[in-house]
Amino acid sequence: MAGGSRFKTDIKGSGKPLLSIITAVFNGGAFMEKTIQSVIAQQNYNIEYIVIDGGSKDETIDIIKKYEHAIHYWISEPDKGIYDAFNKGWNVASAESFVLYLGAGDLLKVLPDEKSFKDADVVYGNVMLGETTIFRSKVDFRLKLGNTLHHQALFIKKSLFPFSPFELKYKTYADFDLNQKLLKRQTKFYYDGKFLSYALPGGASQDFQSQESLAIVRENFGPFHAVLAFVYYTAQGIMKKLKV
């Protein structure tokens, strides 16, 4: 089932960077409306909004239809998981856009300054994890060991990967895999300290899956970095236990 129309608004040609905001959702009716409203509120930006629903059986579709006037493309059909939905959204986004992902319950707070996109391939900011913690994103050697970027505050130029950038063999951390691939390419990252989003607590990646994360590190940066990552994860686990 599909609705809306293919980018019905003339959002191109304004001189502003084109931002593709993609929400992937499945039975997220309890949180979906606030996410949509947070996108609609960004009226000063050149945005195309895409919603990929996995065949929800709750009120999600009713909420999508309520805001259909502000959604440039949406579809509801079964998928193979979150990263299959992410790929579907990526593939319908405009070729010249910068792409960002929100889940149901995630919120845009403050988008980057438009000048941040001028010479960048990736623009990133920080993410509120619940109401009390701010995740400070980093692009340095630590990204070779663990995911130091969160997709809620990460715009990626679509032209870097024209089609389906997420590896479906990774069920939990395909976004980490993509971030490492961007690092390997020596992509032009730009940090905008004002850029802030909110991530709904919980989700598929809440319980750390060390084996998948290590497999990603090994594939992208080799066995030496995988060993370093194992030591890093072990140390983090010990520190977490000491804080309890």
Coordinates of C-alpha atoms in Angstrom, one line a residue:
M1 CA 0.0 0.0 0.0
A2 CA 1.4 3.4 -1.0
G3 CA 0.2 6.9 -0.5
G4 CA 1.3 10.5 -1.1
S5 CA 3.0 11.3 -4.3
R6 CA 6.6 11.2 -5.6
F7 CA 8.0 14.5 -4.2
K8 CA 4.9 16.5 -5.0
T9 CA 6.3 19.8 -3.8
D10 CA 8.8 21.8 -5.9
I11 CA 11.5 21.6 -3.3
K12 CA 14.4 21.8 -5.7
G13 CA 16.0 24.8 -7.2
S14 CA 15.8 27.0 -4.1
G15 CA 19.6 27.2 -3.8
K16 CA 19.4 25.6 -0.4
P17 CA 20.8 22.1 0.3
L18 CA 18.1 19.4 -0.2
L19 CA 17.6 17.3 2.9
S20 CA 15.9 13.9 2.8
I21 CA 14.5 13.0 6.1
I22 CA 13.5 9.3 6.3
T23 CA 11.4 7.7 9.0
A24 CA 11.4 3.9 9.1
V25 CA 8.5 2.6 11.3
F26 CA 6.6 -0.5 12.3
N27 CA 3.7 -0.4 14.7
G28 CA 5.0 2.9 16.1
G29 CA 1.7 4.7 16.4
A30 CA 2.4 5.7 20.0
F31 CA 5.3 7.8 19.0
M32 CA 4.9 8.6 15.3
E33 CA 3.0 11.8 15.5
K34 CA 5.7 13.6 17.5
T35 CA 8.3 12.5 15.0
I36 CA 6.4 13.8 12.0
Q37 CA 5.7 17.1 13.8
S38 CA 9.4 17.6 14.6
V39 CA 10.1 17.3 10.8
I40 CA 7.3 19.6 9.8
A41 CA 8.6 22.2 12.3
Q42 CA 11.8 22.7 10.2
Q43 CA 10.1 25.1 7.9
N44 CA 13.1 27.1 7.0
Y45 CA 14.8 24.2 5.3
N46 CA 14.5 22.5 2.0
I47 CA 13.2 19.1 3.0
E48 CA 11.7 16.1 1.4
Y49 CA 10.1 13.8 3.9
I50 CA 9.9 10.0 3.3
V51 CA 8.1 7.4 5.5
I52 CA 8.8 3.7 5.1
D53 CA 6.3 1.6 7.1
G54 CA 6.8 -2.1 7.5
G55 CA 3.1 -3.0 7.3
S56 CA 1.9 -1.6 10.7
K57 CA -1.3 -3.0 12.2
D58 CA -1.8 -0.2 14.8
E59 CA -2.7 3.4 14.2
T60 CA 0.5 4.3 12.4
I61 CA -1.1 4.4 9.0
D62 CA -3.9 6.7 10.2
I63 CA -1.3 9.1 11.6
I64 CA 0.7 9.0 8.3
K65 CA -2.5 9.8 6.4
K66 CA -3.3 12.7 8.8
Y67 CA 0.0 14.3 7.8
E68 CA 0.1 13.2 4.2
H69 CA 0.1 16.8 3.0
A70 CA 3.6 17.2 4.5
I71 CA 5.0 13.8 3.4
H72 CA 6.5 13.6 -0.1
Y73 CA 6.5 9.8 -0.3
W74 CA 5.3 7.0 1.8
I75 CA 4.8 3.3 1.5
S76 CA 3.5 0.5 3.8
E77 CA 4.5 -3.1 3.0
P78 CA 6.4 -5.9 4.8
D79 CA 10.1 -5.7 4.8
K80 CA 13.2 -7.7 5.9
G81 CA 13.9 -5.5 8.9
I82 CA 15.0 -2.0 9.8
Y83 CA 17.9 -1.8 7.3
D84 CA 15.8 -3.1 4.4
A85 CA 13.4 -0.2 5.3
F86 CA 16.4 2.2 5.4
N87 CA 17.5 1.0 2.0
K88 CA 14.0 1.5 0.5
G89 CA 14.0 5.1 1.8
W90 CA 17.5 5.8 0.5
N91 CA 16.7 4.5 -2.9
V92 CA 13.7 6.9 -3.4
A93 CA 15.4 9.9 -2.0
S94 CA 16.5 12.5 -4.5
A95 CA 20.0 11.9 -5.9
E96 CA 21.4 15.3 -4.9
S97 CA 20.1 15.2 -1.3
F98 CA 21.7 14.6 2.1
V99 CA 20.0 11.8 3.9
L100 CA 19.1 11.4 7.6
Y101 CA 17.1 8.7 9.4
L102 CA 14.6 9.0 12.3
G103 CA 12.8 6.1 14.0
A104 CA 9.3 6.6 15.4
G105 CA 9.9 8.6 18.6
D106 CA 13.1 10.2 17.4
L107 CA 12.9 14.0 17.1
L108 CA 14.7 16.7 15.2
K109 CA 15.7 19.5 17.6
V110 CA 18.1 21.8 15.8
L111 CA 19.2 21.2 12.2
P112 CA 22.7 22.2 11.0
D113 CA 23.4 25.6 9.5
E114 CA 22.9 25.5 5.8
K115 CA 26.5 26.6 5.3
S116 CA 27.6 23.4 7.0
F117 CA 26.7 21.4 3.9
K118 CA 28.7 23.6 1.5
D119 CA 31.9 21.6 1.3
A120 CA 30.9 18.5 3.3
D121 CA 30.0 14.9 2.3
V122 CA 28.7 14.2 5.8
V123 CA 27.4 16.6 8.4
Y124 CA 27.0 15.4 12.0
G125 CA 25.9 16.7 15.4
N126 CA 25.0 15.4 18.8
V127 CA 22.1 13.3 20.0
M128 CA 20.0 13.4 23.2
L129 CA 19.6 9.9 24.6
G130 CA 16.5 10.3 26.7
E131 CA 16.1 13.5 28.7
T132 CA 19.4 13.6 30.6
T133 CA 22.3 12.3 28.4
I134 CA 23.8 13.9 25.3
F135 CA 25.8 11.6 23.0
R136 CA 28.8 13.6 21.8
S137 CA 29.5 12.4 18.3
K138 CA 33.1 11.9 17.2
V139 CA 35.0 11.2 13.9
D140 CA 38.4 10.0 14.9
F141 CA 40.3 6.7 15.6
R142 CA 37.5 5.6 17.9
L143 CA 35.2 5.1 14.9
K144 CA 37.5 2.3 13.9
L145 CA 36.5 0.5 17.1
G146 CA 32.9 1.4 17.9
N147 CA 30.0 3.5 16.5
T148 CA 30.7 7.1 17.5
L149 CA 28.0 8.5 15.3
H150 CA 24.2 8.1 15.6
H151 CA 21.9 8.3 12.6
Q152 CA 19.5 10.8 14.2
A153 CA 22.1 13.5 13.8
L154 CA 23.9 12.4 10.7
F155 CA 23.3 13.7 7.1
I156 CA 25.1 11.6 4.4
K157 CA 25.3 12.8 0.8
K158 CA 23.4 10.2 -1.2
S159 CA 25.7 10.4 -4.2
L160 CA 28.4 8.6 -2.1
F161 CA 26.3 5.5 -2.3
P162 CA 23.7 5.8 -5.1
F163 CA 21.9 2.6 -4.2
S164 CA 21.2 0.5 -1.0
P165 CA 24.1 1.4 1.3
F166 CA 23.1 -0.9 4.2
E167 CA 24.4 -4.5 4.4
L168 CA 21.4 -6.6 5.3
K169 CA 23.6 -9.4 6.7
Y170 CA 24.1 -7.0 9.7
K171 CA 20.8 -7.1 11.6
T172 CA 21.7 -4.6 14.4
Y173 CA 24.7 -2.4 13.3
A174 CA 24.5 -2.0 9.5
D175 CA 24.6 1.8 10.2
F176 CA 28.0 1.3 12.0
D177 CA 29.2 -0.6 9.0
L178 CA 28.2 2.3 6.7
N179 CA 29.9 4.8 9.0
Q180 CA 33.1 2.8 8.9
K181 CA 33.0 2.7 5.2
L182 CA 32.6 6.4 5.1
L183 CA 35.7 6.8 7.3
K184 CA 37.7 4.4 5.1
R185 CA 36.9 6.5 2.0
Q186 CA 38.3 9.6 3.7
T187 CA 35.0 11.2 3.4
K188 CA 34.7 14.9 4.2
F189 CA 33.0 15.0 7.6
Y190 CA 31.8 18.3 9.1
Y191 CA 30.8 18.7 12.7
D192 CA 28.1 21.3 13.5
G193 CA 27.9 21.8 17.2
K194 CA 24.4 23.3 17.0
F195 CA 23.0 20.2 15.2
L196 CA 20.9 18.2 17.8
S197 CA 18.4 15.4 17.7
Y198 CA 16.6 13.2 20.2
A199 CA 16.7 9.4 20.2
L200 CA 13.9 7.5 21.8
P201 CA 15.4 5.2 24.5
G202 CA 15.4 1.5 23.6
G203 CA 15.4 0.0 20.2
A204 CA 17.1 -2.9 18.5
S205 CA 20.6 -1.7 19.4
Q206 CA 20.0 -1.2 23.1
D207 CA 21.5 -4.5 24.1
F208 CA 25.1 -4.5 22.8
Q209 CA 25.8 -7.3 20.2
S210 CA 29.6 -7.5 20.5
Q211 CA 30.1 -10.3 18.0
E212 CA 28.4 -8.4 15.2
S213 CA 30.2 -5.2 16.0
L214 CA 33.5 -7.1 16.0
A215 CA 32.7 -8.7 12.7
I216 CA 32.1 -5.2 11.2
V217 CA 35.4 -3.9 12.5
R218 CA 37.3 -7.0 11.2
E219 CA 35.7 -6.6 7.8
N220 CA 36.5 -2.9 7.4
F221 CA 39.8 -2.5 9.3
G222 CA 41.2 -6.0 9.7
P223 CA 42.0 -8.4 12.6
F224 CA 44.3 -6.0 14.5
H225 CA 41.6 -3.4 15.0
A226 CA 39.1 -6.2 15.9
V227 CA 41.4 -7.2 18.7
L228 CA 41.7 -3.5 19.8
A229 CA 37.9 -3.3 19.6
F230 CA 37.5 -6.4 21.8
V231 CA 39.8 -4.9 24.5
Y232 CA 37.8 -1.6 24.2
Y233 CA 34.5 -3.4 24.6
T234 CA 35.8 -5.4 27.6
A235 CA 37.1 -2.3 29.3
Q236 CA 33.8 -0.5 28.7
G237 CA 31.9 -3.4 30.2
I238 CA 34.1 -3.4 33.3
M239 CA 33.7 0.4 33.8
K240 CA 29.9 0.0 33.4
K241 CA 29.8 -2.6 36.2
L242 CA 31.9 -0.5 38.5
K243 CA 29.5 2.4 38.1
V244 CA 26.5 0.3 39.1

